[in-house]
Short mmCIF file of C-alpha atoms and ligand atoms in Angstrom, two decimals:
data_model
loop_
_atom_site.label_atom_id
_atom_site.label_comp_id
_atom_site.label_asym_id
_atom_site.label_seq_id
_atom_site.Cartn_x
_atom_site.Cartn_y
_atom_site.Cartn_z
CA MET A 1 -0.42 0.20 -0.58
CA VAL A 2 1.41 3.37 -0.86
CA LYS A 3 0.89 6.22 2.08
CA GLU A 4 -1.56 7.37 1.25
CA ASP A 5 -3.77 4.17 1.01
CA TYR A 6 -2.50 4.06 4.42
CA LYS A 7 -4.54 7.18 5.36
CA ASN A 8 -8.29 5.46 4.21
CA LEU A 9 -7.67 3.00 6.41
CA GLY A 10 -10.64 2.32 8.53
CA PHE A 11 -10.73 -0.05 11.84
CA GLU A 12 -11.13 -2.78 9.48
CA CYS A 13 -8.99 -6.54 9.05
CA ARG A 14 -6.87 -6.72 6.40
CA GLU A 15 -4.74 -9.99 5.46
CA THR A 16 -1.15 -10.09 7.59
CA ASN A 17 2.07 -12.65 7.14
CA ALA A 18 1.48 -14.08 11.02
CA ASN A 19 -0.43 -14.76 14.06
CA TYR A 20 1.19 -15.94 17.46
CA ILE A 21 -0.79 -19.12 18.69
CA SER A 22 -0.11 -20.23 22.26
CA TYR A 23 -2.25 -22.85 24.34
CA PHE A 24 -2.70 -23.64 28.17
CA LYS A 25 -2.50 -27.89 28.64
CA ASP A 26 -2.40 -29.44 31.82
CA GLY A 27 -2.37 -26.25 33.82
CA LYS A 28 0.61 -25.04 32.05
CA TRP A 29 1.60 -22.90 28.89
CA ASP A 30 4.12 -24.16 25.46
CA GLU A 31 5.69 -21.85 24.24
CA GLY A 32 3.59 -20.68 21.08
CA LYS A 33 4.45 -20.46 17.54
CA LEU A 34 3.56 -18.43 14.61
CA LYS A 35 1.05 -19.40 11.86
CA ASP A 36 0.21 -18.27 8.73
CA THR A 37 -3.54 -18.22 9.33
CA ASP A 38 -6.22 -16.17 11.41
CA CYS A 39 -8.45 -19.40 12.33
CA ILE A 40 -8.51 -21.63 14.74
CA THR A 41 -9.61 -24.92 14.87
CA ILE A 42 -12.03 -25.79 18.86
CA SER A 43 -14.29 -27.50 20.53
CA ALA A 44 -18.05 -26.55 19.51
CA PHE A 45 -18.35 -26.44 23.24
CA SER A 46 -15.95 -24.72 23.79
CA PRO A 47 -16.96 -22.68 26.28
CA ALA A 48 -15.13 -18.75 25.56
CA LEU A 49 -18.28 -20.12 22.97
CA HIS A 50 -21.42 -20.44 24.80
CA TYR A 51 -21.12 -18.58 28.53
CA GLY A 52 -18.21 -16.04 26.67
CA GLN A 53 -15.15 -16.97 29.17
CA GLU A 54 -13.04 -14.79 27.31
CA ALA A 55 -10.18 -11.22 27.83
CA PHE A 56 -8.64 -9.69 25.32
CA GLU A 57 -6.51 -6.50 24.63
CA GLY A 58 -5.82 -4.05 21.63
CA LEU A 59 -2.54 -1.77 21.89
CA LYS A 60 -0.51 -0.58 18.66
CA ALA A 61 2.35 -0.84 17.46
CA TYR A 62 3.71 2.67 15.89
CA ARG A 63 6.13 3.37 12.82
CA ARG A 64 9.04 6.37 14.61
CA SER A 65 10.13 9.11 12.12
CA ASP A 66 13.93 7.09 11.84
CA GLY A 67 11.32 3.91 10.24
CA SER A 68 11.79 1.70 13.69
CA ILE A 69 8.46 0.85 15.91
CA GLN A 70 7.44 1.32 19.18
CA MET A 71 4.34 -0.45 20.85
CA PHE A 72 2.94 2.18 24.36
CA ARG A 73 3.18 0.85 27.64
CA PRO A 74 2.57 -2.43 26.42
CA THR A 75 2.99 -3.71 30.37
CA GLU A 76 0.29 -1.90 31.38
CA ASN A 77 -1.52 -3.83 28.71
CA ALA A 78 0.08 -7.01 30.01
CA LYS A 79 -1.34 -6.58 33.17
CA ARG A 80 -4.88 -6.04 32.50
CA LEU A 81 -5.44 -8.95 30.67
CA ARG A 82 -3.97 -10.80 34.28
CA ARG A 83 -6.78 -8.77 35.74
CA SER A 84 -9.00 -10.07 33.57
CA CYS A 85 -7.49 -12.87 33.63
CA GLU A 86 -8.19 -13.22 37.42
CA ARG A 87 -12.16 -12.20 36.98
CA MET A 88 -12.19 -14.83 34.74
CA LEU A 89 -10.58 -18.00 36.25
CA MET A 90 -8.38 -18.63 33.28
CA PRO A 91 -5.10 -18.47 33.84
CA LEU A 92 -2.14 -16.05 34.22
CA VAL A 93 -0.42 -14.78 31.08
CA PRO A 94 2.69 -13.85 32.06
CA GLU A 95 3.65 -10.62 31.09
CA GLU A 96 7.03 -11.14 29.28
CA LYS A 97 5.28 -14.12 27.82
CA PHE A 98 2.42 -10.83 26.74
CA ILE A 99 5.49 -8.48 25.31
CA ASP A 100 7.00 -11.92 23.42
CA ALA A 101 4.02 -12.40 21.24
CA CYS A 102 2.92 -8.89 20.32
CA GLU A 103 6.92 -7.76 19.89
CA GLN A 104 6.65 -11.52 17.17
CA VAL A 105 3.76 -10.31 15.81
CA ILE A 106 5.20 -7.38 15.12
CA LYS A 107 8.50 -8.94 13.28
CA ALA A 108 6.39 -10.76 11.73
CA ASN A 109 4.75 -8.33 9.87
CA MET A 110 6.98 -4.89 9.27
CA ASP A 111 6.62 -4.53 5.57
CA LEU A 112 2.52 -4.32 6.75
CA ILE A 113 3.10 -1.69 9.88
CA PRO A 114 2.68 2.31 7.29
CA PRO A 115 4.94 4.12 7.53
CA TYR A 116 5.12 7.41 9.33
CA GLY A 117 3.30 10.62 9.19
CA SER A 118 0.23 8.52 7.94
CA GLY A 119 -0.72 8.61 11.49
CA ALA A 120 -2.63 4.70 10.82
CA THR A 121 -0.66 1.57 13.61
CA LEU A 122 -0.43 -1.20 13.32
CA TYR A 123 -3.90 -2.24 15.67
CA LEU A 124 -2.71 -5.95 17.79
CA ARG A 125 -5.73 -7.72 19.78
CA PRO A 126 -4.04 -10.03 21.86
CA PHE A 127 -6.95 -12.34 23.30
CA ILE A 128 -7.52 -15.60 25.85
CA ILE A 129 -9.98 -17.98 25.57
CA GLY A 130 -11.79 -20.91 27.43
CA VAL A 131 -11.66 -24.08 25.00
CA GLY A 132 -11.63 -27.23 24.99
CA ARG A 133 -15.15 -30.25 25.11
CA ASN A 134 -17.51 -28.67 28.41
CA LEU A 135 -21.22 -28.10 28.36
CA GLY A 136 -21.46 -27.77 32.55
CA VAL A 137 -21.35 -23.48 33.49
CA LYS A 138 -17.50 -24.37 34.76
CA PRO A 139 -14.88 -22.32 33.95
CA ALA A 140 -12.38 -24.43 31.02
CA LYS A 141 -9.30 -26.76 31.16
CA GLU A 142 -7.78 -25.37 28.30
CA TYR A 143 -6.97 -22.37 26.41
CA LEU A 144 -5.69 -20.75 24.65
CA PHE A 145 -4.27 -17.38 24.18
CA SER A 146 -3.60 -15.25 20.72
CA VAL A 147 -2.44 -11.67 18.97
CA ILE A 148 -4.14 -11.42 15.71
CA CYS A 149 -3.14 -7.80 14.52
CA SER A 150 -4.00 -5.63 11.72
CA PRO A 151 -3.35 -2.11 10.09
CA VAL A 152 -5.62 0.17 11.16
CA GLY A 153 -6.04 3.56 10.03
CA SER A 154 -6.12 6.97 12.10
CA TYR A 155 -9.81 7.20 13.68
CA PHE A 156 -10.10 10.77 12.55
CA LYS A 157 -9.81 11.14 8.44
CA GLY A 158 -10.60 14.55 8.17
CA GLY A 159 -7.95 16.23 11.47
CA LEU A 160 -9.62 16.04 15.46
CA ALA A 161 -13.61 16.56 15.43
CA PRO A 162 -15.74 16.49 17.95
CA ASN A 163 -18.39 14.40 18.40
CA LYS A 164 -21.79 14.38 19.80
CA PHE A 165 -22.95 11.03 22.49
CA LEU A 166 -27.03 10.60 23.47
CA ILE A 167 -27.50 8.96 27.34
CA THR A 168 -29.87 5.52 27.42
CA ASP A 169 -31.30 3.86 30.73
CA PHE A 170 -29.38 0.65 28.83
CA ASP A 171 -26.46 -0.05 31.25
CA ARG A 172 -23.46 -2.28 29.85
CA ALA A 173 -22.60 -3.69 33.33
CA ALA A 174 -23.04 -3.72 36.79
CA PRO A 175 -22.42 -2.36 40.22
CA ASN A 176 -20.38 -5.75 40.97
CA GLY A 177 -20.29 -7.69 37.52
CA THR A 178 -16.95 -7.32 35.42
CA GLY A 179 -17.50 -3.16 33.71
CA ASP A 180 -13.39 -3.34 34.99
CA SER A 181 -12.57 -5.89 33.32
CA LYS A 182 -12.09 -5.92 29.14
CA VAL A 183 -13.75 -9.18 28.40
CA GLY A 184 -16.31 -10.36 25.22
CA GLY A 185 -19.50 -10.18 27.25
CA ASN A 186 -19.49 -6.20 27.90
CA TYR A 187 -19.79 -5.90 24.59
CA ALA A 188 -22.29 -8.31 23.76
CA ALA A 189 -24.22 -6.51 26.36
CA SER A 190 -23.27 -2.74 24.86
CA LEU A 191 -23.81 -3.82 20.83
CA TRP A 192 -28.17 -2.70 20.89
CA PRO A 193 -27.45 0.64 23.06
CA HIS A 194 -24.64 1.42 20.47
CA GLN A 195 -26.64 1.58 17.39
CA VAL A 196 -29.59 2.84 19.05
CA ALA A 197 -27.16 5.41 19.28
CA LEU A 198 -25.84 4.78 15.78
CA ASP A 199 -30.15 4.88 14.32
CA LYS A 200 -30.31 8.47 16.01
CA GLY A 201 -27.00 9.89 14.61
CA TYR A 202 -25.28 9.72 17.35
CA ALA A 203 -22.11 8.94 17.99
CA ASP A 204 -22.48 6.55 20.70
CA CYS A 205 -24.49 5.92 24.46
CA ILE A 206 -22.46 6.74 26.89
CA TYR A 207 -23.23 4.31 30.07
CA LEU A 208 -24.17 6.22 32.81
CA ASP A 209 -23.21 4.79 36.47
CA PRO A 210 -25.81 1.00 36.78
CA LEU A 211 -26.93 1.88 40.10
CA THR A 212 -28.54 5.34 40.52
CA HIS A 213 -28.17 6.24 36.83
CA THR A 214 -26.67 9.77 38.10
CA LYS A 215 -23.71 10.07 37.57
CA ILE A 216 -21.21 9.38 33.76
CA ASP A 217 -20.04 6.12 33.92
CA GLU A 218 -17.46 5.35 30.14
CA VAL A 219 -18.32 6.81 26.68
CA GLY A 220 -19.02 3.86 24.27
CA ALA A 221 -16.00 1.04 24.97
CA ALA A 222 -14.03 4.50 25.98
CA ASN A 223 -13.77 5.91 28.97
CA PHE A 224 -15.11 10.06 30.33
CA PHE A 225 -13.07 13.15 30.98
CA GLY A 226 -13.80 17.03 30.86
CA ILE A 227 -11.89 19.54 31.64
CA THR A 228 -13.54 22.25 33.97
CA ARG A 229 -13.51 25.99 34.04
CA ASP A 230 -11.48 25.78 36.94
CA ASN A 231 -9.02 23.78 34.62
CA LYS A 232 -9.61 20.73 36.37
CA PHE A 233 -9.62 17.77 34.96
CA ILE A 234 -12.34 15.50 36.52
CA THR A 235 -12.73 11.55 35.06
CA PRO A 236 -15.48 8.81 36.86
CA LYS A 237 -14.11 7.12 39.43
CA SER A 238 -16.21 3.60 39.50
CA SER A 239 -15.86 -0.08 40.02
CA SER A 240 -17.63 -0.60 37.11
CA ILE A 241 -15.78 1.01 33.86
CA LEU A 242 -12.68 -0.12 32.59
CA PRO A 243 -9.69 1.57 33.75
CA SER A 244 -8.29 3.00 30.45
CA ILE A 245 -4.68 3.03 30.22
CA THR A 246 -4.88 6.06 27.34
CA LYS A 247 -6.98 7.94 30.60
CA TYR A 248 -4.14 7.45 32.42
CA SER A 249 -1.51 8.26 30.72
CA LEU A 250 -4.07 11.68 29.85
CA MET A 251 -3.84 12.30 33.48
CA TYR A 252 -0.86 12.47 33.78
CA LEU A 253 -0.17 14.55 30.97
CA ALA A 254 -2.78 17.44 31.98
CA LYS A 255 -0.85 17.56 35.49
CA GLU A 256 2.33 16.87 34.67
CA LYS A 257 2.65 18.54 31.56
CA LEU A 258 -0.51 21.59 31.70
CA ASN A 259 -0.65 21.96 35.02
CA LEU A 260 -4.03 20.48 35.19
CA GLU A 261 -5.86 19.83 39.04
CA ILE A 262 -6.35 16.20 38.91
CA ILE A 263 -9.48 14.38 39.69
CA GLU A 264 -10.83 10.90 39.73
CA GLY A 265 -13.91 11.00 40.76
CA GLU A 266 -18.06 11.98 40.34
CA VAL A 267 -19.45 13.50 37.06
CA PHE A 268 -23.24 14.09 37.75
CA VAL A 269 -25.32 14.13 34.74
CA ASP A 270 -27.12 17.13 35.82
CA LYS A 271 -23.62 18.73 36.39
CA LEU A 272 -22.14 19.32 33.49
CA ASP A 273 -22.04 22.86 32.98
CA ILE A 274 -18.90 23.09 35.25
CA PHE A 275 -17.14 21.37 32.07
CA ALA A 276 -15.35 23.90 29.19
CA GLU A 277 -14.10 21.10 27.38
CA ALA A 278 -15.55 17.34 27.77
CA GLY A 279 -13.78 13.88 25.29
CA ALA A 280 -13.15 10.18 24.89
CA CYS A 281 -10.65 8.35 25.52
CA GLY A 282 -9.15 4.90 24.19
CA THR A 283 -6.22 3.26 22.08
CA ALA A 284 -8.01 3.41 19.12
CA ALA A 285 -9.53 7.36 18.26
CA VAL A 286 -6.85 8.56 21.33
CA ILE A 287 -8.90 11.32 22.74
CA SER A 288 -12.93 12.09 20.14
CA PRO A 289 -14.18 15.46 21.29
CA ILE A 290 -17.38 15.08 22.81
CA GLY A 291 -19.49 18.13 21.36
CA ARG A 292 -22.69 17.40 22.41
CA ILE A 293 -24.54 14.92 25.58
CA ASP A 294 -28.70 14.35 25.06
CA VAL A 295 -30.31 12.79 28.22
CA GLY A 296 -34.24 13.23 27.36
CA ASN A 297 -34.76 16.89 25.26
CA LYS A 298 -31.94 18.25 27.00
CA GLN A 299 -28.70 19.08 25.08
CA HIS A 300 -25.71 19.66 26.87
CA VAL A 301 -23.15 21.17 24.53
CA PHE A 302 -19.66 21.42 25.53
CA TYR A 303 -17.03 23.96 24.01
CA SER A 304 -18.19 24.38 20.51
CA GLU A 305 -20.10 21.12 18.59
CA THR A 306 -17.77 22.31 15.79
CA GLU A 307 -14.47 22.95 17.05
CA VAL A 308 -11.69 20.91 19.55
CA GLY A 309 -11.49 22.96 22.64
CA PRO A 310 -7.48 23.74 23.37
CA ILE A 311 -7.21 21.35 26.21
CA THR A 312 -8.27 18.92 24.78
CA ARG A 313 -5.90 20.06 21.71
CA LYS A 314 -2.89 19.54 23.92
CA LEU A 315 -3.09 16.48 25.43
CA TYR A 316 -4.40 14.81 21.94
CA ASP A 317 -1.43 16.32 20.19
CA LEU A 318 1.28 15.96 23.21
CA LEU A 319 -0.12 12.20 23.35
CA MET A 320 -0.25 11.22 20.02
CA GLY A 321 3.80 13.17 20.44
CA ILE A 322 4.29 10.99 22.24
CA GLN A 323 3.37 7.12 20.94
CA PHE A 324 4.66 7.57 17.20
CA GLY A 325 8.42 8.97 19.09
CA ASP A 326 8.24 12.60 18.10
CA ILE A 327 8.22 13.91 21.93
CA GLU A 328 10.16 12.91 24.63
CA ALA A 329 8.10 9.94 26.68
CA PRO A 330 7.64 9.63 30.40
CA GLU A 331 9.68 6.98 31.51
CA GLY A 332 8.58 3.43 30.84
CA TRP A 333 6.44 4.88 28.94
CA ILE A 334 7.63 2.58 24.81
CA HIS A 335 9.12 0.01 24.48
CA ILE A 336 11.36 -0.09 21.20
CA VAL A 337 10.93 -3.02 19.02
CA LYS A 338 14.11 -4.70 18.54
C1 PLP B 1 -10.08 -1.05 25.82
C2 PLP B 1 -11.26 -0.12 26.90
C3 PLP B 1 -11.56 1.32 26.47
C4 PLP B 1 -10.40 1.66 27.10
O1 PLP B 1 -8.60 1.03 26.76
P1 PLP B 1 -7.40 1.94 26.36
O2 PLP B 1 -6.69 0.37 28.01
O3 PLP B 1 -6.99 3.50 26.64
O4 PLP B 1 -7.59 1.17 25.42
C5 PLP B 1 -12.23 1.78 27.82
N1 PLP B 1 -13.34 1.61 27.77
C6 PLP B 1 -13.64 0.36 27.70
C7 PLP B 1 -14.51 -0.30 27.37
C8 PLP B 1 -12.60 -1.09 26.99
O5 PLP B 1 -13.07 -2.57 26.40
#
């Protein structure tokens, strides 16, 4: 593909050279190997298929201006996968195995990693599923850990632009459920609400805390943050949201580089007026600025419905600069693939 094509790339599956696969049997992981296919053969009785015993991650490999490749905080993804595995009663994938699998996949697909300057990246999808013949509701005896990948485009084709979001009555997770684990079941629960939002012309829906429905929990499959008029970066603290690595990185940058006060707390839907800017954050888009939130027949406009606020833009530029290697990263954030 030429550079221009990478600019038009979406978030879809493309043919790649190889994927990583490793099996857990008799209480231990095998060494794992690369395979030139994304097809796997598993028993149709596999608990992942019926009972959702699975967990996944999402991270990217970025091409730097000198042509070399880096990952962004992959050990944080490895740690989060471990927490998800614990919650799903699955064997833990050792951190070194996780990083090694990502590196193997990156190296095998080096020629498919988009050029610097296109905004495109190689998306990596590590996942673990419970496999084997298993009829009752109980954890699998065997597991499969794999890392698949695809080149993906920059989320915003025409540059960073605000979106509008809808608050609905749907929940994606329960108060003491699995909302803080990166597991497939949460996504299955979100498909319908997402479609409802799309059908009404919104980018996605916003989930409120499932207990009281008064506070913002998540924005689709991304975390929420708002910047108050007096320069505070506020993001929800809740046991039913997925701890976004992007969000914690933005919090650090907001504090250390932009001198904002950082607050993890409550974001009441009826107090959105305190925010001058707002955004959704996650690996896929980095930041998706929130121009407007609609709830019932009320509309709340943040900075602007068409333009991105200055602090949101600064945070976006800082993090993108770090992820593509143009801006020096805080200690330990960058993993160069050698
Ligand atoms: C993956 C995910 C995010 C974003 O996490 P990042 O680590 O920033 O990519 C946010 N919310 C949900 C529900 C997620 O699954």
